[in-house]
Amino acid sequence: MSIMIETIHHVGLVVSDLAAAERFYTGVLGLRRHHARPFWFVLNATSTLHLIPRRDAAAADPPHHAYRHLALQ
């Protein structure tokens, strides 16, 4: 069985400073915010970037590791 991958749907990126990340992706790279999802930014016609705030930077096994992901369509 083979799976046909059309595109990257979105990338989930964990960030420690959400405000700084938002400034970078909108101000430096010029990405526009997704119309319906907070902390999502449009990369192109089919792909988006999802910024995921890191909640506990001091944890021994940070739970944010489970949130990083790449979603294929």
Short mmCIF file of the N, C-alpha and C atoms (twelve columns), coordinates in Angstrom:
data_MODEL
# 
_entry.id   MODEL 
# 
loop_
_atom_site.group_PDB 
_atom_site.id 
_atom_site.type_symbol 
_atom_site.label_atom_id 
_atom_site.label_alt_id 
_atom_site.label_comp_id 
_atom_site.label_asym_id 
_atom_site.label_seq_id 
_atom_site.Cartn_x 
_atom_site.Cartn_y 
_atom_site.Cartn_z 
_atom_site.pdbx_PDB_model_num 
ATOM 1   N N  . MET A 1  0.835  -1.177 0.000  1 
ATOM 2   C CA . MET A 1  0.000  0.000  0.000  1 
ATOM 3   C C  . MET A 1  0.883  1.244  0.000  1 
ATOM 4   N N  . SER A 2  0.587  2.189  -0.851 1 
ATOM 5   C CA . SER A 2  1.331  3.443  -0.820 1 
ATOM 6   C C  . SER A 2  0.372  4.587  -0.504 1 
ATOM 7   N N  . ILE A 3  0.909  5.584  0.141  1 
ATOM 8   C CA . ILE A 3  0.125  6.752  0.519  1 
ATOM 9   C C  . ILE A 3  0.551  7.912  -0.359 1 
ATOM 10  N N  . MET A 4  -0.421 8.605  -0.919 1 
ATOM 11  C CA . MET A 4  -0.115 9.766  -1.749 1 
ATOM 12  C C  . MET A 4  -0.116 11.014 -0.870 1 
ATOM 13  N N  . ILE A 5  1.020  11.649 -0.746 1 
ATOM 14  C CA . ILE A 5  1.127  12.879 0.027  1 
ATOM 15  C C  . ILE A 5  1.029  14.049 -0.938 1 
ATOM 16  N N  . GLU A 6  0.052  14.894 -0.705 1 
ATOM 17  C CA . GLU A 6  -0.165 16.042 -1.575 1 
ATOM 18  C C  . GLU A 6  0.702  17.235 -1.171 1 
ATOM 19  N N  . THR A 7  0.799  17.466 0.131  1 
ATOM 20  C CA . THR A 7  1.515  18.645 0.610  1 
ATOM 21  C C  . THR A 7  1.734  18.546 2.115  1 
ATOM 22  N N  . ILE A 8  2.480  19.478 2.665  1 
ATOM 23  C CA . ILE A 8  2.568  19.632 4.112  1 
ATOM 24  C C  . ILE A 8  1.373  20.492 4.513  1 
ATOM 25  N N  . HIS A 9  0.516  19.968 5.364  1 
ATOM 26  C CA . HIS A 9  -0.658 20.721 5.799  1 
ATOM 27  C C  . HIS A 9  -0.247 21.800 6.797  1 
ATOM 28  N N  . HIS A 10 0.479  21.393 7.851  1 
ATOM 29  C CA . HIS A 10 0.986  22.379 8.804  1 
ATOM 30  C C  . HIS A 10 2.153  21.789 9.587  1 
ATOM 31  N N  . VAL A 11 2.905  22.678 10.193 1 
ATOM 32  C CA . VAL A 11 4.006  22.307 11.079 1 
ATOM 33  C C  . VAL A 11 3.699  22.897 12.440 1 
ATOM 34  N N  . GLY A 12 3.767  22.079 13.480 1 
ATOM 35  C CA . GLY A 12 3.582  22.546 14.851 1 
ATOM 36  C C  . GLY A 12 4.953  22.837 15.452 1 
ATOM 37  N N  . LEU A 13 5.189  24.079 15.813 1 
ATOM 38  C CA . LEU A 13 6.486  24.505 16.327 1 
ATOM 39  C C  . LEU A 13 6.313  25.025 17.751 1 
ATOM 40  N N  . VAL A 14 6.990  24.406 18.707 1 
ATOM 41  C CA . VAL A 14 6.928  24.823 20.103 1 
ATOM 42  C C  . VAL A 14 7.872  25.992 20.311 1 
ATOM 43  N N  . VAL A 15 7.371  27.066 20.936 1 
ATOM 44  C CA . VAL A 15 8.183  28.262 21.180 1 
ATOM 45  C C  . VAL A 15 8.129  28.633 22.656 1 
ATOM 46  N N  . SER A 16 9.235  29.156 23.179 1 
ATOM 47  C CA . SER A 16 9.272  29.553 24.588 1 
ATOM 48  C C  . SER A 16 8.786  30.985 24.788 1 
ATOM 49  N N  . ASP A 17 8.860  31.817 23.758 1 
ATOM 50  C CA . ASP A 17 8.400  33.203 23.839 1 
ATOM 51  C C  . ASP A 17 7.448  33.448 22.673 1 
ATOM 52  N N  . LEU A 18 6.166  33.278 22.940 1 
ATOM 53  C CA . LEU A 18 5.160  33.357 21.883 1 
ATOM 54  C C  . LEU A 18 5.130  34.743 21.237 1 
ATOM 55  N N  . ALA A 19 5.218  35.787 22.041 1 
ATOM 56  C CA . ALA A 19 5.170  37.146 21.492 1 
ATOM 57  C C  . ALA A 19 6.345  37.407 20.556 1 
ATOM 58  N N  . ALA A 20 7.544  36.989 20.955 1 
ATOM 59  C CA . ALA A 20 8.730  37.181 20.107 1 
ATOM 60  C C  . ALA A 20 8.608  36.373 18.817 1 
ATOM 61  N N  . ALA A 21 8.088  35.149 18.925 1 
ATOM 62  C CA . ALA A 21 7.920  34.309 17.739 1 
ATOM 63  C C  . ALA A 21 6.904  34.939 16.782 1 
ATOM 64  N N  . GLU A 22 5.809  35.455 17.324 1 
ATOM 65  C CA . GLU A 22 4.807  36.113 16.480 1 
ATOM 66  C C  . GLU A 22 5.407  37.325 15.764 1 
ATOM 67  N N  . ARG A 23 6.192  38.119 16.488 1 
ATOM 68  C CA . ARG A 23 6.839  39.284 15.862 1 
ATOM 69  C C  . ARG A 23 7.772  38.850 14.740 1 
ATOM 70  N N  . PHE A 24 8.526  37.766 14.960 1 
ATOM 71  C CA . PHE A 24 9.453  37.286 13.939 1 
ATOM 72  C C  . PHE A 24 8.708  36.825 12.689 1 
ATOM 73  N N  . TYR A 25 7.720  35.954 12.880 1 
ATOM 74  C CA . TYR A 25 7.044  35.377 11.718 1 
ATOM 75  C C  . TYR A 25 6.189  36.390 10.963 1 
ATOM 76  N N  . THR A 26 5.633  37.384 11.664 1 
ATOM 77  C CA . THR A 26 4.848  38.408 10.962 1 
ATOM 78  C C  . THR A 26 5.722  39.574 10.505 1 
ATOM 79  N N  . GLY A 27 6.604  40.049 11.377 1 
ATOM 80  C CA . GLY A 27 7.395  41.237 11.071 1 
ATOM 81  C C  . GLY A 27 8.586  40.990 10.168 1 
ATOM 82  N N  . VAL A 28 9.338  39.933 10.437 1 
ATOM 83  C CA . VAL A 28 10.550 39.649 9.660  1 
ATOM 84  C C  . VAL A 28 10.217 38.837 8.404  1 
ATOM 85  N N  . LEU A 29 9.466  37.755 8.575  1 
ATOM 86  C CA . LEU A 29 9.158  36.900 7.423  1 
ATOM 87  C C  . LEU A 29 7.912  37.346 6.661  1 
ATOM 88  N N  . GLY A 30 7.099  38.197 7.269  1 
ATOM 89  C CA . GLY A 30 5.928  38.718 6.576  1 
ATOM 90  C C  . GLY A 30 4.763  37.758 6.446  1 
ATOM 91  N N  . LEU A 31 4.707  36.737 7.307  1 
ATOM 92  C CA . LEU A 31 3.572  35.807 7.248  1 
ATOM 93  C C  . LEU A 31 2.323  36.495 7.767  1 
ATOM 94  N N  . ARG A 32 1.183  36.116 7.219  1 
ATOM 95  C CA . ARG A 32 -0.067 36.664 7.715  1 
ATOM 96  C C  . ARG A 32 -0.745 35.626 8.604  1 
ATOM 97  N N  . ARG A 33 -1.498 36.141 9.543  1 
ATOM 98  C CA . ARG A 33 -2.204 35.258 10.484 1 
ATOM 99  C C  . ARG A 33 -3.315 34.493 9.771  1 
ATOM 100 N N  . HIS A 34 -3.562 33.284 10.235 1 
ATOM 101 C CA . HIS A 34 -4.678 32.478 9.739  1 
ATOM 102 C C  . HIS A 34 -5.980 33.167 10.157 1 
ATOM 103 N N  . HIS A 35 -6.967 33.145 9.297  1 
ATOM 104 C CA . HIS A 35 -8.222 33.860 9.561  1 
ATOM 105 C C  . HIS A 35 -9.053 33.268 10.700 1 
ATOM 106 N N  . ALA A 36 -8.867 31.992 11.031 1 
ATOM 107 C CA . ALA A 36 -9.745 31.356 12.012 1 
ATOM 108 C C  . ALA A 36 -9.038 30.729 13.210 1 
ATOM 109 N N  . ARG A 37 -7.717 30.611 13.144 1 
ATOM 110 C CA . ARG A 37 -7.006 29.908 14.219 1 
ATOM 111 C C  . ARG A 37 -5.952 30.814 14.846 1 
ATOM 112 N N  . PRO A 38 -6.045 31.027 16.169 1 
ATOM 113 C CA . PRO A 38 -5.015 31.835 16.813 1 
ATOM 114 C C  . PRO A 38 -3.674 31.102 16.802 1 
ATOM 115 N N  . PHE A 39 -2.624 31.833 16.698 1 
ATOM 116 C CA . PHE A 39 -1.246 31.313 16.688 1 
ATOM 117 C C  . PHE A 39 -0.918 30.477 15.456 1 
ATOM 118 N N  . TRP A 40 -1.715 30.588 14.398 1 
ATOM 119 C CA . TRP A 40 -1.437 29.926 13.124 1 
ATOM 120 C C  . TRP A 40 -1.125 30.997 12.090 1 
ATOM 121 N N  . PHE A 41 -0.169 30.683 11.199 1 
ATOM 122 C CA . PHE A 41 0.269  31.631 10.189 1 
ATOM 123 C C  . PHE A 41 0.311  30.945 8.834  1 
ATOM 124 N N  . VAL A 42 -0.094 31.657 7.814  1 
ATOM 125 C CA . VAL A 42 -0.187 31.106 6.467  1 
ATOM 126 C C  . VAL A 42 1.192  31.117 5.804  1 
ATOM 127 N N  . LEU A 43 1.627  29.945 5.331  1 
ATOM 128 C CA . LEU A 43 2.895  29.828 4.608  1 
ATOM 129 C C  . LEU A 43 2.678  29.963 3.107  1 
ATOM 130 N N  . ASN A 44 1.640  29.294 2.607  1 
ATOM 131 C CA . ASN A 44 1.289  29.366 1.189  1 
ATOM 132 C C  . ASN A 44 -0.156 28.895 1.043  1 
ATOM 133 N N  . ALA A 45 -0.592 28.568 -0.145 1 
ATOM 134 C CA . ALA A 45 -1.995 28.202 -0.382 1 
ATOM 135 C C  . ALA A 45 -2.432 26.943 0.351  1 
ATOM 136 N N  . THR A 46 -1.502 26.080 0.721  1 
ATOM 137 C CA . THR A 46 -1.893 24.811 1.342  1 
ATOM 138 C C  . THR A 46 -1.246 24.543 2.694  1 
ATOM 139 N N  . SER A 47 -0.279 25.338 3.104  1 
ATOM 140 C CA . SER A 47 0.483  25.033 4.318  1 
ATOM 141 C C  . SER A 47 0.430  26.168 5.334  1 
ATOM 142 N N  . THR A 48 0.418  25.778 6.609  1 
ATOM 143 C CA . THR A 48 0.408  26.750 7.692  1 
ATOM 144 C C  . THR A 48 1.434  26.380 8.754  1 
ATOM 145 N N  . LEU A 49 1.738  27.358 9.604  1 
ATOM 146 C CA . LEU A 49 2.643  27.183 10.730 1 
ATOM 147 C C  . LEU A 49 1.832  27.385 11.997 1 
ATOM 148 N N  . HIS A 50 1.911  26.443 12.920 1 
ATOM 149 C CA . HIS A 50 1.182  26.528 14.186 1 
ATOM 150 C C  . HIS A 50 2.202  26.731 15.298 1 
ATOM 151 N N  . LEU A 51 2.164  27.898 15.951 1 
ATOM 152 C CA . LEU A 51 3.056  28.161 17.078 1 
ATOM 153 C C  . LEU A 51 2.400  27.642 18.346 1 
ATOM 154 N N  . ILE A 52 3.136  26.817 19.092 1 
ATOM 155 C CA . ILE A 52 2.622  26.202 20.306 1 
ATOM 156 C C  . ILE A 52 3.450  26.727 21.477 1 
ATOM 157 N N  . PRO A 53 2.832  27.490 22.395 1 
ATOM 158 C CA . PRO A 53 3.610  28.043 23.499 1 
ATOM 159 C C  . PRO A 53 4.073  26.952 24.464 1 
ATOM 160 N N  . ARG A 54 5.337  27.040 24.867 1 
ATOM 161 C CA . ARG A 54 5.896  26.096 25.845 1 
ATOM 162 C C  . ARG A 54 5.484  26.580 27.217 1 
ATOM 163 N N  . ARG A 55 4.820  25.753 27.970 1 
ATOM 164 C CA . ARG A 55 4.265  26.160 29.254 1 
ATOM 165 C C  . ARG A 55 5.213  25.947 30.433 1 
ATOM 166 N N  . ASP A 56 6.021  24.896 30.404 1 
ATOM 167 C CA . ASP A 56 6.860  24.591 31.563 1 
ATOM 168 C C  . ASP A 56 8.290  24.362 31.115 1 
ATOM 169 N N  . ALA A 57 9.086  25.411 31.109 1 
ATOM 170 C CA . ALA A 57 10.457 25.326 30.620 1 
ATOM 171 C C  . ALA A 57 11.368 24.564 31.576 1 
ATOM 172 N N  . ALA A 58 10.963 24.387 32.833 1 
ATOM 173 C CA . ALA A 58 11.831 23.764 33.831 1 
ATOM 174 C C  . ALA A 58 11.588 22.263 34.000 1 
ATOM 175 N N  . ALA A 59 10.616 21.708 33.339 1 
ATOM 176 C CA . ALA A 59 10.297 20.289 33.521 1 
ATOM 177 C C  . ALA A 59 11.441 19.401 33.046 1 
ATOM 178 N N  . ALA A 60 11.680 18.312 33.787 1 
ATOM 179 C CA . ALA A 60 12.760 17.380 33.441 1 
ATOM 180 C C  . ALA A 60 12.515 16.734 32.088 1 
ATOM 181 N N  . ASP A 61 11.297 16.306 31.835 1 
ATOM 182 C CA . ASP A 61 10.918 15.749 30.536 1 
ATOM 183 C C  . ASP A 61 9.812  16.643 29.986 1 
ATOM 184 N N  . PRO A 62 10.182 17.726 29.341 1 
ATOM 185 C CA . PRO A 62 9.197  18.727 28.943 1 
ATOM 186 C C  . PRO A 62 8.053  18.138 28.125 1 
ATOM 187 N N  . PRO A 63 6.817  18.430 28.528 1 
ATOM 188 C CA . PRO A 63 5.661  17.897 27.800 1 
ATOM 189 C C  . PRO A 63 5.542  18.449 26.385 1 
ATOM 190 N N  . HIS A 64 6.204  19.581 26.107 1 
ATOM 191 C CA . HIS A 64 6.090  20.161 24.766 1 
ATOM 192 C C  . HIS A 64 6.701  19.279 23.691 1 
ATOM 193 N N  . HIS A 65 7.567  18.336 24.091 1 
ATOM 194 C CA . HIS A 65 8.146  17.432 23.093 1 
ATOM 195 C C  . HIS A 65 7.061  16.640 22.370 1 
ATOM 196 N N  . ALA A 66 5.989  16.355 23.067 1 
ATOM 197 C CA . ALA A 66 4.888  15.583 22.467 1 
ATOM 198 C C  . ALA A 66 4.086  16.423 21.468 1 
ATOM 199 N N  . TYR A 67 4.205  17.736 21.518 1 
ATOM 200 C CA . TYR A 67 3.392  18.594 20.665 1 
ATOM 201 C C  . TYR A 67 4.033  18.932 19.334 1 
ATOM 202 N N  . ARG A 68 5.361  18.808 19.220 1 
ATOM 203 C CA . ARG A 68 6.007  19.116 17.944 1 
ATOM 204 C C  . ARG A 68 5.540  18.130 16.899 1 
ATOM 205 N N  . HIS A 69 5.192  18.631 15.734 1 
ATOM 206 C CA . HIS A 69 4.692  17.700 14.728 1 
ATOM 207 C C  . HIS A 69 4.716  18.317 13.331 1 
ATOM 208 N N  . LEU A 70 4.604  17.440 12.382 1 
ATOM 209 C CA . LEU A 70 4.482  17.782 10.977 1 
ATOM 210 C C  . LEU A 70 3.246  17.044 10.483 1 
ATOM 211 N N  . ALA A 71 2.275  17.772 9.936  1 
ATOM 212 C CA . ALA A 71 1.043  17.146 9.455  1 
ATOM 213 C C  . ALA A 71 1.026  17.143 7.936  1 
ATOM 214 N N  . LEU A 72 0.880  15.962 7.367  1 
ATOM 215 C CA . LEU A 72 0.845  15.826 5.913  1 
ATOM 216 C C  . LEU A 72 -0.588 15.731 5.426  1 
ATOM 217 N N  . GLN A 73 -0.809 16.183 4.225  1 
ATOM 218 C CA . GLN A 73 -2.129 16.066 3.614  1 
ATOM 219 C C  . GLN A 73 -2.019 15.163 2.407  1 
# 
